[in-house]
Amino acid sequence: MNDVLPDEALVWQRFDDTARNVFERYGYRHLRVPLVEPTPLYVRSIGEHTDVVEREMYTFEDKLNGESLTLRPEATAGIVRAAIEHNLLHDRPLRVWTGGPMFRHERPQKGRYRQFHQLDVEALGFPGPDIDAEQIVMLARLWHALGLDGVALSINSIGDAPERRVHREALIAHFERHESALDENARRRLHANPLRILDSKYAPAQEAIAAAPRLLDHLGDASRAHFDALRALLDEARIAYTINPRLVRGLDYYNRTVFEWTTDALGAQGTVAGGGRYDGLFEELGGKPTPACGFAIGVERMILLLQAKTGEHASGLDGYVVHAGERAGAIARRVAETLRDHGAAIVVNAGGGSFKSQMKKADASGARLAIIVGDDEAAAGTVAIKQLREGGDQVAVPIVDVVARFAALNTTRDEYASL
Ligand code: HAM
């Protein structure tokens, strides 16, 4: 579980702002669900024979009443529970998003943590492939807004329950014939969750996996039509994708459309967002039949990608005010307040120090501009504005013109501050 330190938090905040803005432009509304739910909610929705439920959940007993509770490993189950409990879909479908920490007891490594964060988006009560496509298009817009271009889309259809049952039998029969090639985990799951074997990275199993029957080849008419329509809509939106017949996802509630966005810039933990359709989950949790589709973005992985892109100097600070002398100090504080009135982020040097040492702090602050007020400037009714990052030019500016000149000199702010 990680601390998020200020340099990283700034990138994080900008990512959040950009994502929220994109989601809201597609009509998604914010909601928040608890961090803790009764354990059976996750067992029933995510599935008993999944990695998450079998060994990754933080489950504990409520000492007051003995109830088994679990820190949320994901948000979809909680959102569906809330939608049923508050009858949120009584008159129309609903687009919602949420975000925050999720908890999975995984082996930590770069891009994989035990407390991690997701932005989670759900469209509840929509049967058609139009909404699946819209969510994918919305994500493409987000990557574009963030200036990320190395993120690739894979899609698949895992059909509906009856198709999966037939496929499941065929898969079990196939892997029984190749049992000696499977690792222990896969053997144990052979009868409980054979679909997950397709996800196995175990080298000796790859040949058997490649030859396994593909659900995509045995979709019923309705699932096939849904998948074809999704593809046509992605083509129409000029979204490039790969069909990956082995994409099955790690949670059991999915049907028909599943998709993932991946990058190869993060090593093994390259999936930055994943989701799909889950038409059976409402009924599974005691609600009315309600088709739905959603996805979640792994925020830490996005932050790693964005940090690699923006470098280390993103401080969010526009100006650092350096001053010496009583009169200069008063001018410095007044100028800073005026600039803040106009939206700029300004730090005024505190604790005194020579000009030289204050300028060092100004450099280290990551601000784009230094504003310098000394005795000479105070006497002349001016301040000096110095570029800290490009070229180092310094200009004298009359105090009355500071706001306009500062804004003009500060035009090249961080790329995505303006999004
Ligand atoms: P998921 O694929 O389990 O889906 O997680 C979505 C994303 O969360 C992953 O692609 C990854 O970026 C990030 N993630 C997962 N585990 C970790 C971890 N231990 N450390 C860092 N990042 C991680 C879901 O959770 C579904 N609820 C998505 C969904 C919403 N499907 C329908 N609606």
Short mmCIF file of C-alpha atoms and ligand atoms in Angstrom, two decimals:
data_model
loop_
_atom_site.label_atom_id
_atom_site.label_comp_id
_atom_site.label_asym_id
_atom_site.label_seq_id
_atom_site.Cartn_x
_atom_site.Cartn_y
_atom_site.Cartn_z
CA MET A 1 0.00 0.00 0.00
CA ASN A 2 1.51 3.25 -1.14
CA ASP A 3 1.85 6.83 -0.09
CA VAL A 4 1.09 9.23 -2.89
CA LEU A 5 3.65 12.01 -2.59
CA PRO A 6 3.10 15.57 -3.83
CA ASP A 7 4.87 15.28 -7.23
CA GLU A 8 2.79 12.25 -8.07
CA ALA A 9 -0.38 13.65 -6.51
CA LEU A 10 -0.29 16.58 -8.89
CA VAL A 11 -0.26 14.34 -11.96
CA TRP A 12 -2.97 12.30 -10.28
CA GLN A 13 -5.18 15.32 -9.71
CA ARG A 14 -4.86 16.42 -13.32
CA PHE A 15 -5.65 12.93 -14.52
CA ASP A 16 -8.75 12.82 -12.30
CA ASP A 17 -9.92 16.23 -13.49
CA THR A 18 -9.48 15.28 -17.14
CA ALA A 19 -11.25 11.93 -16.74
CA ARG A 20 -14.14 13.43 -14.79
CA ASN A 21 -14.55 16.08 -17.44
CA VAL A 22 -14.64 13.48 -20.25
CA PHE A 23 -17.10 11.21 -18.38
CA GLU A 24 -19.41 14.12 -17.67
CA ARG A 25 -19.39 15.08 -21.34
CA TYR A 26 -20.98 11.68 -22.02
CA GLY A 27 -23.63 12.14 -19.32
CA TYR A 28 -22.06 10.01 -16.58
CA ARG A 29 -22.97 11.14 -13.07
CA HIS A 30 -20.90 10.66 -9.96
CA LEU A 31 -21.82 8.34 -7.11
CA ARG A 32 -19.93 6.92 -4.16
CA VAL A 33 -20.28 3.51 -2.61
CA PRO A 34 -18.72 2.23 0.63
CA LEU A 35 -15.21 0.80 0.89
CA VAL A 36 -16.57 -2.18 2.82
CA GLU A 37 -19.42 -4.54 1.92
CA PRO A 38 -20.65 -7.89 3.23
CA THR A 39 -18.34 -10.61 1.87
CA PRO A 40 -21.09 -12.61 0.08
CA LEU A 41 -21.68 -9.66 -2.28
CA TYR A 42 -18.21 -10.13 -3.78
CA VAL A 43 -18.28 -13.93 -3.72
CA ARG A 44 -21.56 -13.97 -5.64
CA SER A 45 -20.64 -11.34 -8.19
CA ILE A 46 -16.92 -11.87 -8.84
CA GLY A 47 -17.22 -15.66 -8.53
CA GLU A 48 -16.05 -18.22 -6.03
CA HIS A 49 -13.34 -19.70 -8.27
CA THR A 50 -11.53 -16.50 -9.22
CA ASP A 51 -8.11 -15.28 -8.03
CA VAL A 52 -9.76 -12.30 -6.38
CA VAL A 53 -12.19 -14.31 -4.26
CA GLU A 54 -9.97 -17.32 -3.67
CA ARG A 55 -6.95 -15.45 -2.33
CA GLU A 56 -6.90 -11.70 -2.79
CA MET A 57 -9.69 -10.31 -0.66
CA TYR A 58 -9.12 -8.54 2.66
CA THR A 59 -11.88 -10.23 4.61
CA PHE A 60 -12.45 -9.78 8.32
CA GLU A 61 -15.06 -10.36 10.95
CA ASP A 62 -16.98 -7.42 12.35
CA LYS A 63 -16.25 -7.82 16.05
CA LEU A 64 -19.57 -6.33 17.04
CA ASN A 65 -21.86 -8.76 15.27
CA GLY A 66 -19.67 -11.44 13.75
CA GLU A 67 -20.59 -10.49 10.16
CA SER A 68 -18.00 -11.25 7.49
CA LEU A 69 -16.96 -8.04 5.73
CA THR A 70 -14.56 -7.38 2.84
CA LEU A 71 -12.62 -4.31 1.71
CA ARG A 72 -13.84 -3.73 -1.83
CA PRO A 73 -11.63 -5.39 -4.45
CA GLU A 74 -13.56 -3.57 -7.21
CA ALA A 75 -16.54 -1.22 -7.55
CA THR A 76 -19.04 -2.87 -9.89
CA ALA A 77 -20.61 -5.16 -7.28
CA GLY A 78 -21.14 -2.27 -4.86
CA ILE A 79 -22.66 -0.07 -7.54
CA VAL A 80 -25.09 -2.79 -8.64
CA ARG A 81 -25.99 -3.41 -5.00
CA ALA A 82 -26.65 0.31 -4.54
CA ALA A 83 -28.71 0.52 -7.74
CA ILE A 84 -30.92 -2.34 -6.54
CA GLU A 85 -31.16 -1.08 -2.97
CA HIS A 86 -32.16 2.47 -3.96
CA ASN A 87 -34.24 1.41 -6.95
CA LEU A 88 -32.14 3.77 -9.08
CA LEU A 89 -33.39 2.32 -12.37
CA HIS A 90 -37.11 2.52 -11.69
CA ASP A 91 -37.84 4.86 -14.58
CA ARG A 92 -34.76 4.98 -16.80
CA PRO A 93 -31.30 3.63 -17.37
CA LEU A 94 -28.39 5.23 -15.58
CA ARG A 95 -24.83 6.23 -16.43
CA VAL A 96 -22.62 6.54 -13.37
CA TRP A 97 -18.96 6.72 -12.43
CA THR A 98 -17.06 6.44 -9.20
CA GLY A 99 -13.45 6.31 -8.08
CA GLY A 100 -11.24 5.53 -5.14
CA PRO A 101 -9.19 2.84 -3.45
CA MET A 102 -9.68 -0.89 -4.06
CA PHE A 103 -7.93 -3.66 -2.15
CA ARG A 104 -6.47 -6.92 -3.42
CA HIS A 105 -3.85 -9.00 -1.65
CA GLU A 106 -1.58 -9.45 -4.67
CA ARG A 107 2.18 -9.70 -4.88
CA PRO A 108 3.21 -6.03 -5.07
CA GLN A 109 5.42 -4.87 -7.93
CA LYS A 110 5.62 -1.83 -10.20
CA GLY A 111 2.06 -1.12 -11.31
CA ARG A 112 0.53 -3.66 -8.94
CA TYR A 113 -0.39 -2.78 -5.39
CA ARG A 114 -2.56 -4.02 -2.54
CA GLN A 115 -4.34 -0.72 -2.18
CA PHE A 116 -4.76 0.64 -5.66
CA HIS A 117 -7.20 3.09 -7.22
CA GLN A 118 -9.70 2.81 -10.01
CA LEU A 119 -11.93 5.14 -11.88
CA ASP A 120 -14.97 3.00 -12.54
CA VAL A 121 -17.70 3.69 -15.07
CA GLU A 122 -21.00 1.82 -15.37
CA ALA A 123 -23.96 2.08 -17.77
CA LEU A 124 -26.91 0.33 -16.13
CA GLY A 125 -30.02 -0.74 -18.02
CA PHE A 126 -28.63 -0.60 -21.57
CA PRO A 127 -28.93 -3.77 -23.67
CA GLY A 128 -27.39 -2.67 -26.98
CA PRO A 129 -23.85 -2.69 -28.36
CA ASP A 130 -24.17 1.07 -28.87
CA ILE A 131 -23.33 1.64 -25.20
CA ASP A 132 -20.39 -0.80 -25.30
CA ALA A 133 -19.00 1.14 -28.25
CA GLU A 134 -19.71 4.51 -26.64
CA GLN A 135 -17.68 3.57 -23.57
CA ILE A 136 -14.76 2.50 -25.72
CA VAL A 137 -14.96 5.70 -27.77
CA MET A 138 -15.07 7.69 -24.52
CA LEU A 139 -11.87 6.00 -23.35
CA ALA A 140 -10.20 6.75 -26.67
CA ARG A 141 -11.16 10.39 -26.14
CA LEU A 142 -9.63 10.30 -22.66
CA TRP A 143 -6.32 8.86 -23.92
CA HIS A 144 -6.28 11.58 -26.55
CA ALA A 145 -7.01 14.33 -24.01
CA LEU A 146 -4.13 13.01 -21.89
CA GLY A 147 -1.79 12.90 -24.87
CA LEU A 148 -1.30 9.12 -24.59
CA ASP A 149 -0.93 7.33 -27.88
CA GLY A 150 0.59 3.95 -27.04
CA VAL A 151 -2.55 2.37 -25.57
CA ALA A 152 -4.00 -0.52 -27.61
CA LEU A 153 -7.49 -1.98 -27.55
CA SER A 154 -8.35 -5.71 -27.50
CA ILE A 155 -11.93 -6.94 -27.64
CA ASN A 156 -13.66 -10.28 -27.48
CA SER A 157 -17.11 -11.77 -26.99
CA ILE A 158 -17.53 -14.45 -24.36
CA GLY A 159 -21.16 -15.05 -25.35
CA ASP A 160 -24.14 -15.68 -23.10
CA ALA A 161 -24.58 -18.26 -20.35
CA PRO A 162 -25.98 -21.12 -22.50
CA GLU A 163 -23.18 -20.71 -25.07
CA ARG A 164 -20.65 -20.62 -22.30
CA ARG A 165 -22.06 -23.81 -20.80
CA VAL A 166 -21.59 -25.70 -24.07
CA HIS A 167 -18.15 -24.17 -24.57
CA ARG A 168 -17.22 -24.97 -20.99
CA GLU A 169 -17.94 -28.67 -21.49
CA ALA A 170 -15.87 -28.64 -24.67
CA LEU A 171 -13.04 -26.84 -22.85
CA ILE A 172 -13.05 -29.30 -19.96
CA ALA A 173 -12.92 -32.23 -22.37
CA HIS A 174 -10.08 -30.57 -24.28
CA PHE A 175 -7.98 -29.79 -21.19
CA GLU A 176 -8.64 -33.23 -19.70
CA ARG A 177 -6.91 -34.59 -22.78
CA HIS A 178 -3.98 -32.23 -22.11
CA GLU A 179 -3.95 -32.32 -18.33
CA SER A 180 -0.26 -33.22 -18.11
CA ALA A 181 0.65 -29.89 -19.75
CA LEU A 182 -1.18 -27.82 -17.13
CA ASP A 183 0.22 -26.28 -13.96
CA GLU A 184 -1.28 -27.09 -10.60
CA ASN A 185 -3.48 -24.02 -10.49
CA ALA A 186 -5.03 -24.83 -13.86
CA ARG A 187 -5.56 -28.48 -12.93
CA ARG A 188 -7.32 -27.46 -9.77
CA ARG A 189 -9.60 -25.18 -11.75
CA LEU A 190 -10.14 -27.55 -14.63
CA HIS A 191 -13.69 -28.36 -13.59
CA ALA A 192 -14.52 -25.22 -11.61
CA ASN A 193 -13.37 -22.45 -13.96
CA PRO A 194 -11.82 -23.82 -17.18
CA LEU A 195 -12.19 -20.46 -18.95
CA ARG A 196 -9.48 -18.99 -16.74
CA ILE A 197 -6.99 -21.57 -18.02
CA LEU A 198 -7.02 -19.65 -21.31
CA ASP A 199 -5.41 -16.78 -19.39
CA SER A 200 -2.54 -18.92 -18.06
CA LYS A 201 0.99 -17.74 -18.83
CA TYR A 202 2.45 -21.17 -17.96
CA ALA A 203 4.76 -21.98 -20.89
CA PRO A 204 4.17 -25.77 -21.21
CA ALA A 205 0.40 -25.14 -21.40
CA GLN A 206 0.56 -22.74 -24.33
CA GLU A 207 0.20 -25.34 -27.06
CA ALA A 208 -2.93 -26.84 -25.48
CA ILE A 209 -4.31 -23.35 -24.93
CA ALA A 210 -3.72 -22.38 -28.57
CA ALA A 211 -5.59 -25.49 -29.73
CA ALA A 212 -8.50 -25.05 -27.28
CA PRO A 213 -12.03 -24.62 -28.68
CA ARG A 214 -12.84 -20.92 -29.11
CA LEU A 215 -16.11 -19.57 -27.83
CA LEU A 216 -15.94 -16.86 -30.45
CA ASP A 217 -16.44 -19.55 -33.11
CA HIS A 218 -19.58 -20.88 -31.42
CA LEU A 219 -21.54 -17.78 -30.53
CA GLY A 220 -25.32 -17.93 -30.85
CA ASP A 221 -27.07 -15.56 -33.28
CA ALA A 222 -27.85 -12.84 -30.72
CA SER A 223 -24.31 -12.75 -29.29
CA ARG A 224 -22.80 -12.81 -32.77
CA ALA A 225 -25.04 -9.92 -33.89
CA HIS A 226 -24.10 -7.96 -30.77
CA PHE A 227 -20.40 -8.46 -31.43
CA ASP A 228 -20.68 -7.62 -35.13
CA ALA A 229 -22.60 -4.44 -34.31
CA LEU A 230 -19.96 -3.42 -31.77
CA ARG A 231 -17.25 -3.92 -34.37
CA ALA A 232 -19.17 -1.87 -36.95
CA LEU A 233 -19.57 0.98 -34.44
CA LEU A 234 -15.85 0.93 -33.58
CA ASP A 235 -15.01 0.98 -37.29
CA GLU A 236 -17.39 3.91 -37.77
CA ALA A 237 -15.60 5.78 -34.96
CA ARG A 238 -12.21 4.82 -36.50
CA ILE A 239 -11.09 3.07 -33.34
CA ALA A 240 -8.40 0.46 -34.03
CA TYR A 241 -8.71 -2.83 -32.15
CA THR A 242 -7.51 -6.42 -32.12
CA ILE A 243 -9.88 -9.32 -31.57
CA ASN A 244 -8.32 -11.53 -28.91
CA PRO A 245 -10.32 -14.78 -28.61
CA ARG A 246 -8.41 -15.58 -25.43
CA LEU A 247 -9.42 -12.42 -23.62
CA VAL A 248 -11.65 -13.68 -20.79
CA ARG A 249 -11.03 -11.22 -17.89
CA GLY A 250 -10.55 -12.23 -14.27
CA LEU A 251 -14.04 -11.71 -12.89
CA ASP A 252 -16.95 -14.07 -13.50
CA TYR A 253 -19.84 -11.68 -14.07
CA TYR A 254 -19.10 -10.84 -17.70
CA ASN A 255 -21.01 -11.93 -20.79
CA ARG A 256 -20.75 -10.97 -24.48
CA THR A 257 -18.45 -7.94 -24.83
CA VAL A 258 -15.16 -7.86 -22.93
CA PHE A 259 -12.36 -5.41 -23.63
CA GLU A 260 -8.98 -4.26 -22.36
CA TRP A 261 -6.66 -1.37 -23.12
CA THR A 262 -2.99 -2.21 -22.72
CA THR A 263 0.40 -0.54 -23.01
CA ASP A 264 3.80 -2.15 -23.32
CA ALA A 265 5.48 0.78 -21.54
CA LEU A 266 4.85 -0.70 -18.07
CA GLY A 267 6.28 -4.20 -18.36
CA ALA A 268 4.09 -7.03 -17.13
CA GLN A 269 1.38 -4.84 -15.61
CA GLY A 270 0.31 -3.34 -18.91
CA THR A 271 -3.48 -3.43 -18.66
CA VAL A 272 -4.54 0.14 -17.89
CA ALA A 273 -8.29 -0.36 -18.26
CA GLY A 274 -10.64 -3.29 -18.61
CA GLY A 275 -14.33 -3.99 -18.66
CA GLY A 276 -17.27 -5.43 -20.46
CA ARG A 277 -20.91 -6.36 -20.31
CA TYR A 278 -22.52 -8.04 -17.30
CA ASP A 279 -26.18 -8.64 -18.19
CA GLY A 280 -26.74 -11.26 -15.47
CA LEU A 281 -25.32 -9.52 -12.41
CA PHE A 282 -28.45 -7.66 -11.27
CA GLU A 283 -30.43 -10.91 -11.15
CA GLU A 284 -27.56 -12.70 -9.45
CA LEU A 285 -27.71 -10.07 -6.70
CA GLY A 286 -31.50 -10.23 -6.34
CA GLY A 287 -32.52 -7.41 -8.70
CA LYS A 288 -34.65 -7.37 -11.84
CA PRO A 289 -32.97 -8.47 -15.08
CA THR A 290 -30.94 -5.43 -16.12
CA PRO A 291 -28.37 -5.42 -18.91
CA ALA A 292 -25.28 -3.36 -18.12
CA CYS A 293 -21.77 -2.57 -19.27
CA GLY A 294 -18.80 -0.87 -17.63
CA PHE A 295 -15.07 -0.65 -17.17
CA ALA A 296 -12.43 0.48 -14.71
CA ILE A 297 -9.16 2.34 -15.23
CA GLY A 298 -6.16 1.48 -13.03
CA VAL A 299 -5.14 4.92 -11.82
CA GLU A 300 -1.60 4.07 -10.61
CA ARG A 301 -0.79 2.65 -14.04
CA MET A 302 -2.10 5.79 -15.72
CA ILE A 303 0.02 7.92 -13.40
CA LEU A 304 3.14 5.92 -14.29
CA LEU A 305 2.40 6.48 -17.98
CA LEU A 306 1.73 10.18 -17.52
CA GLN A 307 4.81 10.74 -15.36
CA ALA A 308 6.97 9.13 -18.01
CA LYS A 309 5.51 11.63 -20.46
CA THR A 310 5.64 14.88 -18.48
CA GLY A 311 8.97 14.54 -16.70
CA GLU A 312 9.55 15.54 -13.12
CA HIS A 313 9.09 19.26 -13.15
CA ALA A 314 5.34 19.50 -13.04
CA SER A 315 4.90 21.46 -9.84
CA GLY A 316 1.64 23.21 -10.62
CA LEU A 317 3.24 26.47 -9.52
CA ASP A 318 3.16 29.54 -11.74
CA GLY A 319 5.36 31.92 -9.77
CA TYR A 320 7.76 32.20 -6.81
CA VAL A 321 8.17 35.61 -5.23
CA VAL A 322 11.64 36.60 -4.02
CA HIS A 323 11.89 39.72 -1.86
CA ALA A 324 14.24 41.55 0.51
CA GLY A 325 13.50 44.58 2.68
CA GLU A 326 10.38 45.67 4.54
CA ARG A 327 8.82 47.73 1.79
CA ALA A 328 9.65 45.07 -0.80
CA GLY A 329 8.00 42.43 1.41
CA ALA A 330 4.74 44.39 1.51
CA ILE A 331 4.81 44.81 -2.28
CA ALA A 332 5.64 41.11 -2.72
CA ARG A 333 2.63 40.01 -0.67
CA ARG A 334 0.30 42.43 -2.43
CA VAL A 335 1.48 41.39 -5.90
CA ALA A 336 1.07 37.72 -4.95
CA GLU A 337 -2.51 38.23 -3.73
CA THR A 338 -3.37 40.12 -6.90
CA LEU A 339 -1.99 37.34 -9.09
CA ARG A 340 -3.93 34.77 -7.05
CA ASP A 341 -7.07 36.87 -7.58
CA HIS A 342 -6.47 36.11 -11.28
CA GLY A 343 -6.08 32.40 -10.77
CA ALA A 344 -2.29 32.01 -10.66
CA ALA A 345 -0.58 29.66 -8.16
CA ILE A 346 2.05 31.71 -6.34
CA VAL A 347 4.44 30.98 -3.48
CA VAL A 348 5.93 33.92 -1.58
CA ASN A 349 9.34 33.15 -0.12
CA ALA A 350 9.00 32.73 3.62
CA GLY A 351 11.73 32.87 6.26
CA GLY A 352 13.99 35.44 4.61
CA GLY A 353 17.43 34.62 3.21
CA SER A 354 19.77 36.24 0.69
CA PHE A 355 18.60 36.83 -2.89
CA LYS A 356 20.85 34.01 -3.96
CA SER A 357 19.39 31.47 -1.56
CA GLN A 358 15.83 32.62 -2.35
CA MET A 359 16.52 32.21 -6.07
CA LYS A 360 17.71 28.66 -5.40
CA LYS A 361 14.43 27.92 -3.67
CA ALA A 362 12.56 29.50 -6.57
CA ASP A 363 14.39 27.18 -8.99
CA ALA A 364 13.72 24.14 -6.86
CA SER A 365 10.03 25.00 -6.52
CA GLY A 366 9.35 24.07 -10.14
CA ALA A 367 7.65 27.43 -10.75
CA ARG A 368 7.87 28.80 -14.25
CA LEU A 369 8.54 32.42 -13.27
CA ALA A 370 10.28 34.21 -10.40
CA ILE A 371 9.02 37.62 -9.34
CA ILE A 372 11.78 39.63 -7.75
CA VAL A 373 11.18 42.62 -5.50
CA GLY A 374 14.17 44.42 -3.99
CA ASP A 375 14.89 47.92 -2.75
CA ASP A 376 15.59 49.23 -6.26
CA GLU A 377 12.37 47.79 -7.62
CA ALA A 378 10.36 49.05 -4.62
CA ALA A 379 11.73 52.56 -5.18
CA ALA A 380 10.97 52.46 -8.91
CA GLY A 381 7.45 50.98 -8.51
CA THR A 382 8.43 47.91 -10.54
CA VAL A 383 9.09 44.21 -10.05
CA ALA A 384 11.40 41.98 -12.07
CA ILE A 385 9.98 38.83 -13.69
CA LYS A 386 12.50 36.13 -14.54
CA GLN A 387 11.95 32.99 -16.61
CA LEU A 388 13.13 30.07 -14.51
CA ARG A 389 12.81 27.31 -17.04
CA GLU A 390 13.30 28.68 -20.53
CA GLY A 391 16.22 30.98 -21.28
CA GLY A 392 16.35 32.82 -17.95
CA ASP A 393 15.41 36.25 -19.38
CA GLN A 394 14.52 38.94 -16.87
CA VAL A 395 12.29 41.95 -17.48
CA ALA A 396 11.34 44.92 -15.32
CA VAL A 397 7.59 45.42 -15.15
CA PRO A 398 5.67 48.32 -13.59
CA ILE A 399 3.58 47.03 -10.68
CA VAL A 400 0.33 48.13 -12.35
CA ASP A 401 1.13 45.88 -15.34
CA VAL A 402 2.13 42.79 -13.37
CA VAL A 403 -1.04 40.78 -13.96
CA ALA A 404 -1.03 41.21 -17.73
CA ARG A 405 2.73 40.74 -18.16
CA PHE A 406 2.80 37.74 -15.85
CA ALA A 407 -0.01 36.05 -17.78
CA ALA A 408 1.74 36.71 -21.10
CA LEU A 409 5.03 35.29 -19.84
CA ASN A 410 3.27 32.28 -18.33
CA THR A 411 1.49 31.11 -21.49
CA THR A 412 3.33 27.85 -21.98
CA ARG A 413 1.98 26.11 -18.94
CA ASP A 414 2.09 22.33 -18.56
CA GLU A 415 0.50 20.67 -21.53
CA TYR A 416 -2.53 19.40 -19.80
CA ALA A 417 -3.16 22.11 -17.26
CA SER A 418 -5.37 23.71 -19.87
CA LEU A 419 -7.53 20.66 -20.63
P1 HAM B 1 -10.19 -5.41 -13.37
O1 HAM B 1 -9.69 -5.82 -14.70
O2 HAM B 1 -10.09 -6.38 -12.26
O3 HAM B 1 -11.70 -4.99 -13.58
O4 HAM B 1 -9.47 -4.07 -12.93
C1 HAM B 1 -9.46 -2.93 -13.78
C2 HAM B 1 -8.10 -2.28 -13.78
O5 HAM B 1 -7.69 -1.98 -12.45
C3 HAM B 1 -6.98 -3.16 -14.31
O6 HAM B 1 -6.94 -3.13 -15.71
C4 HAM B 1 -5.76 -2.50 -13.71
O7 HAM B 1 -5.38 -1.37 -14.48
C5 HAM B 1 -6.28 -2.02 -12.37
N1 HAM B 1 -5.85 -2.95 -11.31
C6 HAM B 1 -6.41 -4.13 -10.95
N2 HAM B 1 -5.73 -4.70 -9.93
C7 HAM B 1 -4.71 -3.85 -9.63
C8 HAM B 1 -3.65 -3.86 -8.66
N3 HAM B 1 -3.51 -4.83 -7.76
N4 HAM B 1 -2.77 -2.83 -8.66
C9 HAM B 1 -2.91 -1.80 -9.55
N5 HAM B 1 -3.90 -1.74 -10.47
C10 HAM B 1 -4.77 -2.75 -10.52
C11 HAM B 1 -12.54 -4.59 -12.59
O8 HAM B 1 -12.19 -4.32 -11.48
C12 HAM B 1 -13.97 -4.41 -13.04
N6 HAM B 1 -14.78 -4.00 -11.88
C13 HAM B 1 -14.09 -3.41 -14.17
C14 HAM B 1 -15.50 -3.26 -14.64
C15 HAM B 1 -16.35 -2.26 -14.33
N7 HAM B 1 -16.17 -4.11 -15.39
C16 HAM B 1 -17.41 -3.69 -15.55
N8 HAM B 1 -17.54 -2.57 -14.91
#
